[in-house]
CSV table of C-alpha atoms in Angstrom, one decimal:
chain,number,residue,atom,x,y,z
A,1,MET,CA,95.2,133.4,88.9
A,2,HIS,CA,93.0,136.2,87.4
A,3,ILE,CA,89.9,134.8,85.6
A,4,VAL,CA,87.5,137.0,83.6
A,5,PHE,CA,84.2,135.6,82.4
A,6,ALA,CA,82.3,137.1,79.4
A,7,ASN,CA,78.6,136.5,78.9
A,8,ARG,CA,75.8,138.7,77.9
A,9,TYR,CA,73.8,137.9,81.0
A,10,TYR,CA,74.8,137.4,84.6
A,11,ALA,CA,73.1,137.2,88.0
A,12,PRO,CA,70.5,138.1,89.1
A,13,ASP,CA,69.3,137.4,85.6
A,14,MET,CA,67.6,134.1,85.1
A,15,ALA,CA,68.7,133.2,81.5
A,16,ALA,CA,70.1,129.7,81.3
A,17,THR,CA,73.7,130.9,80.5
A,18,SER,CA,73.5,133.5,83.2
A,19,GLN,CA,72.7,130.8,85.8
A,20,ILE,CA,75.5,128.4,84.9
A,21,VAL,CA,78.1,131.2,84.4
A,22,SER,CA,77.1,132.9,87.7
A,23,ASP,CA,77.4,129.6,89.6
A,24,LEU,CA,80.8,128.7,88.2
A,25,ALA,CA,82.2,132.2,88.7
A,26,ALA,CA,81.1,132.2,92.4
A,27,GLN,CA,82.6,128.7,92.9
A,28,LEU,CA,85.9,129.8,91.5
A,29,ALA,CA,85.9,133.0,93.6
A,30,ALA,CA,85.2,130.8,96.7
A,31,SER,CA,88.2,128.6,95.7
A,32,GLY,CA,90.5,131.6,96.0
A,33,TYR,CA,90.7,132.9,92.4
A,34,THR,CA,90.4,136.5,91.5
A,35,VAL,CA,87.2,136.5,89.3
A,36,GLU,CA,85.7,139.2,87.3
A,37,VAL,CA,82.8,139.2,84.8
A,38,ILE,CA,82.1,141.3,81.7
A,39,THR,CA,78.4,141.3,81.0
A,40,SER,CA,75.5,143.6,79.9
A,41,ARG,CA,73.3,145.8,82.0
A,42,GLN,CA,70.1,144.1,80.6
A,43,ARG,CA,67.9,141.2,81.9
A,44,TYR,CA,66.9,138.5,79.4
A,45,ASP,CA,63.2,138.7,80.2
A,46,ASP,CA,63.2,142.6,80.4
A,47,PRO,CA,65.8,144.3,78.2
A,48,LEU,CA,64.7,147.7,79.4
A,49,ALA,CA,65.3,146.9,83.1
A,50,GLY,CA,68.8,148.1,83.8
A,51,LEU,CA,71.2,146.7,86.3
A,52,PRO,CA,74.1,148.5,88.1
A,53,SER,CA,77.2,149.1,85.9
A,54,ARG,CA,79.5,147.8,88.7
A,55,GLU,CA,79.0,145.6,91.7
A,56,THR,CA,80.4,142.7,93.6
A,57,LEU,CA,78.3,139.5,93.8
A,58,ASP,CA,79.5,136.4,95.8
A,59,GLY,CA,83.1,137.6,95.6
A,60,VAL,CA,82.9,138.3,91.8
A,61,ARG,CA,83.5,141.8,90.5
A,62,VAL,CA,80.9,142.5,87.8
A,63,HIS,CA,81.5,145.0,85.0
A,64,ARG,CA,78.2,145.7,83.2
A,65,ILE,CA,78.9,147.3,79.9
A,66,TRP,CA,76.7,149.6,77.7
A,67,THR,CA,74.9,148.0,74.8
A,68,SER,CA,71.9,149.0,72.7
A,69,THR,CA,68.5,147.7,73.8
A,70,PHE,CA,66.5,146.9,70.7
A,71,GLY,CA,65.7,143.5,72.2
A,72,ARG,CA,64.7,140.2,70.5
A,73,ALA,CA,61.6,141.4,68.6
A,74,ASN,CA,63.4,141.4,65.2
A,75,LEU,CA,66.7,140.1,63.8
A,76,ALA,CA,68.0,143.6,62.7
A,77,GLY,CA,67.6,145.0,66.2
A,78,ARG,CA,69.2,141.9,67.7
A,79,ALA,CA,72.2,142.3,65.3
A,80,VAL,CA,72.7,145.9,66.4
A,81,ASP,CA,72.6,144.7,70.1
A,82,TYR,CA,75.2,142.1,69.4
A,83,LEU,CA,77.5,144.6,67.6
A,84,SER,CA,77.3,147.1,70.4
A,85,PHE,CA,78.1,144.3,72.9
A,86,TYR,CA,81.2,143.2,70.8
A,87,LEU,CA,82.6,146.8,70.8
A,88,SER,CA,82.0,147.5,74.5
A,89,PHE,CA,83.3,144.1,75.4
A,90,PHE,CA,86.5,144.5,73.3
A,91,PHE,CA,87.5,147.8,74.9
A,92,THR,CA,86.6,146.6,78.4
A,93,CYS,CA,88.9,143.6,77.8
A,94,LEU,CA,91.8,145.8,76.9
A,95,ARG,CA,91.4,147.6,80.2
A,96,THR,CA,90.7,144.5,82.3
A,97,LEU,CA,92.9,141.7,80.9
A,98,LYS,CA,96.6,141.2,82.0
A,99,ARG,CA,99.3,138.8,80.9
A,100,ASP,CA,98.4,136.3,83.6
A,101,SER,CA,94.6,136.6,82.9
A,102,VAL,CA,92.4,133.8,81.6
A,103,LEU,CA,89.4,135.0,79.6
A,104,VAL,CA,86.6,132.4,79.8
A,105,CYS,CA,84.5,133.5,76.8
A,106,CYS,CA,80.9,132.2,76.4
A,107,THR,CA,78.8,132.1,73.3
A,108,ASP,CA,76.2,134.7,74.2
A,109,PRO,CA,76.1,136.8,72.1
A,110,PRO,CA,77.1,134.4,69.3
A,111,LEU,CA,80.7,134.6,67.8
A,112,LEU,CA,82.0,136.4,70.9
A,113,SER,CA,85.2,134.3,70.6
A,114,ILE,CA,86.2,136.5,67.6
A,115,PRO,CA,86.7,139.8,69.4
A,116,ALA,CA,87.8,137.8,72.5
A,117,ALA,CA,90.7,136.2,70.5
A,118,LEU,CA,91.8,139.6,69.3
A,119,ALA,CA,91.7,141.1,72.8
A,120,CYS,CA,93.7,138.1,74.2
A,121,PHE,CA,96.3,138.5,71.4
A,122,LEU,CA,96.8,142.2,72.2
A,123,THR,CA,96.9,141.7,76.0
A,124,ARG,CA,98.7,138.3,75.9
A,125,ALA,CA,96.0,136.8,78.1
A,126,ARG,CA,94.9,133.2,77.7
A,127,LEU,CA,91.6,132.4,76.0
A,128,VAL,CA,89.2,129.6,77.0
A,129,ASN,CA,86.0,129.4,74.8
A,130,TRP,CA,83.1,127.9,76.7
A,131,LEU,CA,80.8,126.7,73.9
A,132,GLN,CA,77.2,126.5,74.9
A,133,ASP,CA,76.3,126.6,71.2
A,134,ILE,CA,78.0,126.9,67.8
A,135,TYR,CA,77.3,129.8,65.5
A,136,PRO,CA,76.9,130.6,62.6
A,137,GLU,CA,75.9,126.9,62.1
A,138,VAL,CA,72.8,127.4,64.3
A,139,ALA,CA,71.7,130.4,62.2
A,140,VAL,CA,72.2,128.4,59.0
A,141,ALA,CA,70.1,125.5,60.4
A,142,LEU,CA,67.3,127.9,61.3
A,143,GLY,CA,67.3,129.4,57.8
A,144,ILE,CA,68.4,132.8,59.1
A,145,ALA,CA,71.7,132.7,57.2
A,146,SER,CA,72.9,130.9,54.1
A,147,ALA,CA,75.9,128.6,54.4
A,148,SER,CA,77.2,129.7,51.0
A,149,SER,CA,77.0,133.4,51.5
A,150,PRO,CA,80.3,135.3,51.6
A,151,LEU,CA,79.4,136.7,55.0
A,152,THR,CA,78.7,133.3,56.6
A,153,ARG,CA,81.8,131.9,55.1
A,154,ALA,CA,83.9,134.8,56.4
A,155,LEU,CA,82.3,134.4,59.9
A,156,VAL,CA,83.0,130.6,59.9
A,157,TRP,CA,86.7,131.3,59.0
A,158,LEU,CA,87.0,133.9,61.8
A,159,ARG,CA,85.2,131.7,64.3
A,160,ASN,CA,87.4,128.7,63.4
A,161,HIS,CA,90.5,130.9,63.8
A,162,SER,CA,89.4,132.0,67.2
A,163,LEU,CA,88.9,128.4,68.3
A,164,ARG,CA,92.3,127.4,67.1
A,165,ARG,CA,93.9,130.4,68.8
A,166,ALA,CA,92.3,129.5,72.1
A,167,HIS,CA,94.3,127.7,74.8
A,168,ARG,CA,91.2,125.5,75.4
A,169,ASN,CA,87.7,125.0,74.0
A,170,VAL,CA,85.2,123.6,76.5
A,171,VAL,CA,82.3,121.8,74.9
A,172,LEU,CA,79.2,120.0,76.4
A,173,GLY,CA,79.4,116.6,74.8
A,174,GLU,CA,80.9,114.1,72.4
A,175,VAL,CA,78.9,115.2,69.4
A,176,MET,CA,79.9,118.9,69.9
A,177,ALA,CA,83.5,117.9,70.5
A,178,ALA,CA,83.6,116.1,67.1
A,179,LYS,CA,82.1,119.2,65.4
A,180,VAL,CA,84.7,121.5,66.9
A,181,GLN,CA,87.5,119.2,66.0
A,182,SER,CA,86.2,119.0,62.4
A,183,ALA,CA,87.1,122.7,62.2
A,184,ALA,CA,90.8,121.6,62.4
A,185,VAL,CA,91.0,122.4,66.1
A,186,ASP,CA,93.7,120.4,67.9
A,187,PRO,CA,91.9,117.7,70.0
A,188,ARG,CA,94.2,118.5,72.8
A,189,ARG,CA,92.6,121.9,73.0
A,190,VAL,CA,89.1,120.5,73.3
A,191,SER,CA,87.7,119.5,76.7
A,192,ILE,CA,84.3,118.0,77.4
A,193,ILE,CA,82.9,119.4,80.6
A,194,HIS,CA,79.1,118.9,81.0
A,195,ASN,CA,76.9,121.5,82.6
A,196,TRP,CA,75.2,120.6,85.9
A,197,SER,CA,71.9,121.1,87.8
A,198,LEU,CA,71.5,124.3,89.7
A,199,THR,CA,68.9,122.8,92.1
A,200,PRO,CA,70.0,122.5,95.8
A,201,PRO,CA,71.7,119.2,96.8
A,202,GLY,CA,69.7,116.6,98.8
A,203,GLU,CA,66.4,115.0,98.0
A,204,PRO,CA,64.3,116.4,95.2
A,205,ALA,CA,61.4,118.7,96.1
A,206,PRO,CA,58.0,117.0,96.7
A,207,GLY,CA,55.9,116.2,93.7
A,208,GLY,CA,52.3,115.3,93.2
A,209,ALA,CA,49.6,116.8,95.3
A,210,ALA,CA,52.3,117.7,98.0
A,211,ASN,CA,53.9,120.2,95.6
A,212,PRO,CA,52.5,123.7,96.5
A,213,LEU,CA,53.1,125.0,93.0
A,214,ARG,CA,51.0,122.2,91.5
A,215,ARG,CA,48.2,123.1,93.9
A,216,SER,CA,48.3,126.8,93.2
A,217,TRP,CA,48.3,126.1,89.4
A,218,GLY,CA,45.3,123.7,89.6
A,219,ILE,CA,47.1,120.6,88.5
A,220,ALA,CA,47.6,118.8,91.8
A,221,ASP,CA,45.9,115.6,90.7
A,222,SER,CA,47.0,115.5,87.1
A,223,PHE,CA,49.7,113.5,85.3
A,224,VAL,CA,52.0,116.4,84.4
A,225,ILE,CA,54.5,116.6,81.5
A,226,GLY,CA,56.8,119.5,82.2
A,227,TYR,CA,58.8,121.8,79.9
A,228,SER,CA,61.0,124.2,81.8
A,229,GLY,CA,63.0,127.1,80.4
A,230,ASN,CA,63.4,128.8,77.0
A,231,LEU,CA,61.2,127.6,74.1
A,232,GLY,CA,63.2,129.2,71.4
A,233,ARG,CA,64.1,128.8,67.7
A,234,ALA,CA,66.3,125.8,68.4
A,235,HIS,CA,63.2,123.9,69.6
A,236,GLU,CA,59.9,123.0,67.9
A,237,ILE,CA,56.3,122.8,69.0
A,238,GLU,CA,54.5,120.7,66.3
A,239,THR,CA,55.2,117.4,68.0
A,240,LEU,CA,54.1,118.6,71.4
A,241,LEU,CA,50.9,120.0,69.8
A,242,GLN,CA,50.2,116.7,68.1
A,243,ALA,CA,50.5,114.8,71.3
A,244,ALA,CA,48.4,117.3,73.2
A,245,GLN,CA,45.6,116.9,70.7
A,246,ILE,CA,45.8,113.2,70.9
A,247,LEU,CA,45.7,113.3,74.7
A,248,ARG,CA,43.0,116.0,75.0
A,249,GLN,CA,40.4,113.5,76.1
A,250,GLN,CA,42.6,112.2,78.9
A,251,HIS,CA,41.4,114.8,81.5
A,252,ASN,CA,44.1,114.0,84.0
A,253,VAL,CA,47.0,114.6,81.6
A,254,ARG,CA,48.4,118.2,81.5
A,255,PHE,CA,51.4,119.8,79.7
A,256,LEU,CA,53.1,122.4,81.9
A,257,VAL,CA,55.2,125.0,80.1
A,258,ILE,CA,57.3,127.1,82.4
A,259,GLY,CA,59.3,129.9,81.0
A,260,GLY,CA,59.3,132.0,77.7
A,261,GLY,CA,61.1,132.3,74.4
A,262,HIS,CA,60.4,132.7,70.7
A,263,TYR,CA,57.8,129.9,70.4
A,264,THR,CA,56.0,130.3,73.7
A,265,ARG,CA,53.4,132.8,72.5
A,266,THR,CA,53.0,130.8,69.3
A,267,LEU,CA,52.3,127.7,71.3
A,268,GLN,CA,49.8,129.7,73.4
A,269,SER,CA,48.0,131.0,70.3
A,270,ARG,CA,48.0,127.6,68.5
A,271,ALA,CA,46.6,125.9,71.6
A,272,ALA,CA,43.9,128.5,71.9
A,273,ASP,CA,43.0,128.1,68.2
A,274,VAL,CA,42.2,124.5,68.6
A,275,GLN,CA,40.8,124.9,72.2
A,276,LEU,CA,43.5,122.8,73.9
A,277,ASP,CA,43.0,123.3,77.6
A,278,ASN,CA,45.5,120.6,78.6
A,279,ILE,CA,48.5,122.9,78.1
A,280,VAL,CA,49.2,125.2,81.2
A,281,PHE,CA,51.5,128.1,80.9
A,282,GLN,CA,53.5,129.7,83.7
A,283,PRO,CA,56.3,132.4,83.7
A,284,TYR,CA,59.9,131.8,84.6
A,285,GLN,CA,60.2,131.0,88.3
A,286,PRO,CA,62.7,132.6,90.6
A,287,LEU,CA,65.9,130.5,91.4
A,288,GLU,CA,64.7,129.8,94.9
A,289,LYS,CA,61.6,128.1,93.5
A,290,LEU,CA,63.5,126.2,90.8
A,291,ALA,CA,63.5,122.8,92.6
A,292,LEU,CA,59.8,123.1,93.3
A,293,SER,CA,58.9,124.1,89.8
A,294,LEU,CA,61.0,121.2,88.3
A,295,ALA,CA,59.3,118.8,90.8
A,296,ALA,CA,55.9,119.9,89.6
A,297,ALA,CA,56.3,117.6,86.6
A,298,ASP,CA,55.8,113.8,86.6
A,299,VAL,CA,57.8,113.6,83.4
A,300,HIS,CA,60.1,116.2,81.8
A,301,LEU,CA,60.2,117.1,78.1
A,302,VAL,CA,63.4,118.3,76.5
A,303,ILE,CA,63.3,119.4,72.8
A,304,LEU,CA,66.0,120.0,70.2
A,305,ARG,CA,65.6,120.2,66.5
A,306,PRO,CA,67.7,117.4,64.9
A,307,GLU,CA,69.6,119.9,62.7
A,308,MET,CA,70.9,121.5,66.0
A,309,GLU,CA,72.8,118.3,67.1
A,310,GLY,CA,76.4,119.1,67.7
A,311,CYS,CA,75.6,122.8,67.9
A,312,ILE,CA,73.6,122.8,71.2
A,313,VAL,CA,73.1,120.6,74.2
A,314,PRO,CA,69.9,121.7,76.0
A,315,SER,CA,71.0,122.9,79.5
A,316,LYS,CA,67.5,122.2,80.8
A,317,PHE,CA,68.3,118.5,80.7
A,318,TYR,CA,70.4,118.6,83.8
A,319,GLY,CA,67.8,120.2,86.0
A,320,ALA,CA,65.1,118.0,84.6
A,321,ALA,CA,67.2,114.8,85.4
A,322,ALA,CA,68.1,116.1,88.8
A,323,SER,CA,64.5,116.4,89.8
A,324,GLY,CA,64.2,112.6,89.7
A,325,ARG,CA,61.8,112.5,86.9
A,326,PRO,CA,62.0,110.6,83.6
A,327,VAL,CA,63.1,112.7,80.6
A,328,ILE,CA,61.5,112.4,77.2
A,329,PHE,CA,63.8,113.8,74.6
A,330,LEU,CA,62.3,115.0,71.3
A,331,GLY,CA,64.9,115.2,68.6
A,332,SER,CA,67.5,113.1,66.8
A,333,LEU,CA,67.5,109.5,68.0
A,334,ASP,CA,71.3,109.5,67.5
A,335,GLY,CA,71.9,112.7,69.3
A,336,GLU,CA,73.8,113.5,72.5
A,337,LEU,CA,70.9,113.4,74.9
A,338,ALA,CA,69.4,110.3,73.2
A,339,ARG,CA,72.7,108.5,73.8
A,340,ILE,CA,72.9,109.6,77.4
A,341,LEU,CA,69.3,108.6,78.2
A,342,ALA,CA,69.8,105.1,76.5
A,343,ARG,CA,73.1,104.4,78.4
A,344,ALA,CA,71.6,105.4,81.7
A,345,ASP,CA,68.1,104.0,81.2
A,346,ALA,CA,66.9,107.4,82.3
A,347,GLY,CA,64.2,108.3,79.8
A,348,ILE,CA,62.7,107.9,76.3
A,349,SER,CA,63.8,109.4,73.0
A,350,ILE,CA,61.2,110.2,70.4
A,351,ALA,CA,61.9,111.4,66.9
A,352,THR,CA,60.9,114.9,66.0
A,353,GLY,CA,57.5,114.9,64.3
A,354,ASP,CA,56.3,111.7,66.0
A,355,GLY,CA,53.4,113.1,67.9
A,356,PRO,CA,51.6,109.7,68.2
A,357,GLY,CA,54.8,108.2,69.6
A,358,LEU,CA,55.1,111.0,72.2
A,359,ALA,CA,51.5,110.5,73.2
A,360,ALA,CA,51.9,106.8,73.5
A,361,SER,CA,55.1,107.1,75.6
A,362,ILE,CA,53.3,109.5,78.0
A,363,GLY,CA,50.4,107.1,78.2
A,364,GLN,CA,52.7,104.2,79.0
A,365,LEU,CA,54.5,106.2,81.8
A,366,ARG,CA,51.2,107.3,83.3
A,367,GLU,CA,50.0,103.7,83.4
A,368,ASP,CA,53.3,102.2,84.7
A,369,PRO,CA,54.3,104.1,87.8
A,370,ASP,CA,57.1,101.5,88.5
A,371,ALA,CA,58.7,102.3,85.1
A,372,CYS,CA,58.3,106.0,85.8
A,373,GLN,CA,60.0,105.6,89.2
A,374,ARG,CA,62.9,103.5,87.7
A,375,LEU,CA,63.6,105.9,84.9
A,376,GLY,CA,63.4,108.9,87.2
A,377,SER,CA,65.7,107.4,89.8
A,378,ASN,CA,68.3,106.6,87.1
A,379,ALA,CA,68.0,110.2,85.8
A,380,ARG,CA,68.5,111.5,89.3
A,381,ARG,CA,71.5,109.2,89.8
A,382,LEU,CA,73.2,110.8,86.7
A,383,CYS,CA,73.1,114.2,88.4
A,384,THR,CA,74.3,113.0,91.8
A,385,THR,CA,77.2,110.9,90.5
A,386,THR,CA,78.2,112.2,87.0
A,387,TYR,CA,76.8,115.6,86.1
A,388,THR,CA,77.4,117.2,89.5
A,389,ARG,CA,78.6,120.7,90.4
A,390,GLU,CA,81.5,119.1,92.3
A,391,ASN,CA,82.7,117.1,89.2
A,392,ALA,CA,82.4,120.1,86.9
A,393,LEU,CA,84.3,122.4,89.4
A,394,ARG,CA,87.0,119.7,89.7
A,395,GLN,CA,87.4,119.6,85.9
A,396,TRP,CA,87.5,123.4,85.6
A,397,LEU,CA,90.1,123.7,88.4
A,398,SER,CA,92.2,121.0,86.8
A,399,MET,CA,92.1,122.7,83.4
A,400,LEU,CA,92.8,126.2,84.8
A,401,GLU,CA,95.8,124.8,86.9
A,402,GLU,CA,97.1,123.2,83.7
A,403,LEU,CA,96.8,126.5,81.8
A,404,GLY,CA,98.6,128.3,84.7
A,405,ARG,CA,101.7,126.2,84.5
């Protein structure tokens, strides 16, 4: 079977979607499939740093297409970048796809399923939409687009048509599955396959004072609340700031923010304005240090705006849980992650805006190492028994074999 992945970023880029797509593509290539990828030449953290237009990585043939490089500084430039990707992607699909091909289309850039559906119709290839998020609903929730505007309504219609045309739509959880099915998509064409942790198998990396990153960052003896990955528009920082101000007199409590994103500089500026020295910032860490950087936290924080429920499942959850640390989820108490944490007794859920509640939960975990250990062990068990790379690969292989019949 010939499988073609489509995503704006791919290895060696460190964007979350790049990591998960690169991992699955390499696994399928190792399983004997012919695998290709259509992606951009840019890196998420440095749009001007070009990558080779063609290369083979881990048995996967990579086609890096031309796109404009206005970057993420403003929405107009971002829209032009998206449009240029759609056009280059569409014509590359016409050259790459065959009748026996399966196009696995991701959602970066948003609404990529629309040109993908047209390309598959013209080439008679089969389409699998791998939904990491759902647009334009995300843009509406963020106030970037109006739900009642003619453009948004047209995009929703085209998006829904592309979901119905697909042979399968892969979603990340029950809430997202319900949202996709509400667009009149046949439930038989919706599959729930969770993402997984990209950290190496085996025991988690050392934490506490034994963690070399903690020592180098000057937080070896602190109780560390970690946030790892993109801090973007789908997240919020007010609750974290409230908790940090409440805990500022607790000199052994530190918030560790690793990564970047739309709100990272805002958080840095806001913390500086009120002289908060209990928030430590570090850049994205290379993949080979991912396990160590995740183990640098005693507790992990995962954030999602409540209005994003059903549209996004934060991929950072899987790595956080795999590190063997409790997860504190800030968001909807009836959301996907809140349900998972409650069922597995793997963490605590706090409503968005409840800074005092977040501070109190952090204080309880700091004072009760046994509870911290129990929740962390349960979180780790989730990622060694349920949300594993092996389980995900088995589900993907089963689905692809079914499509090939």
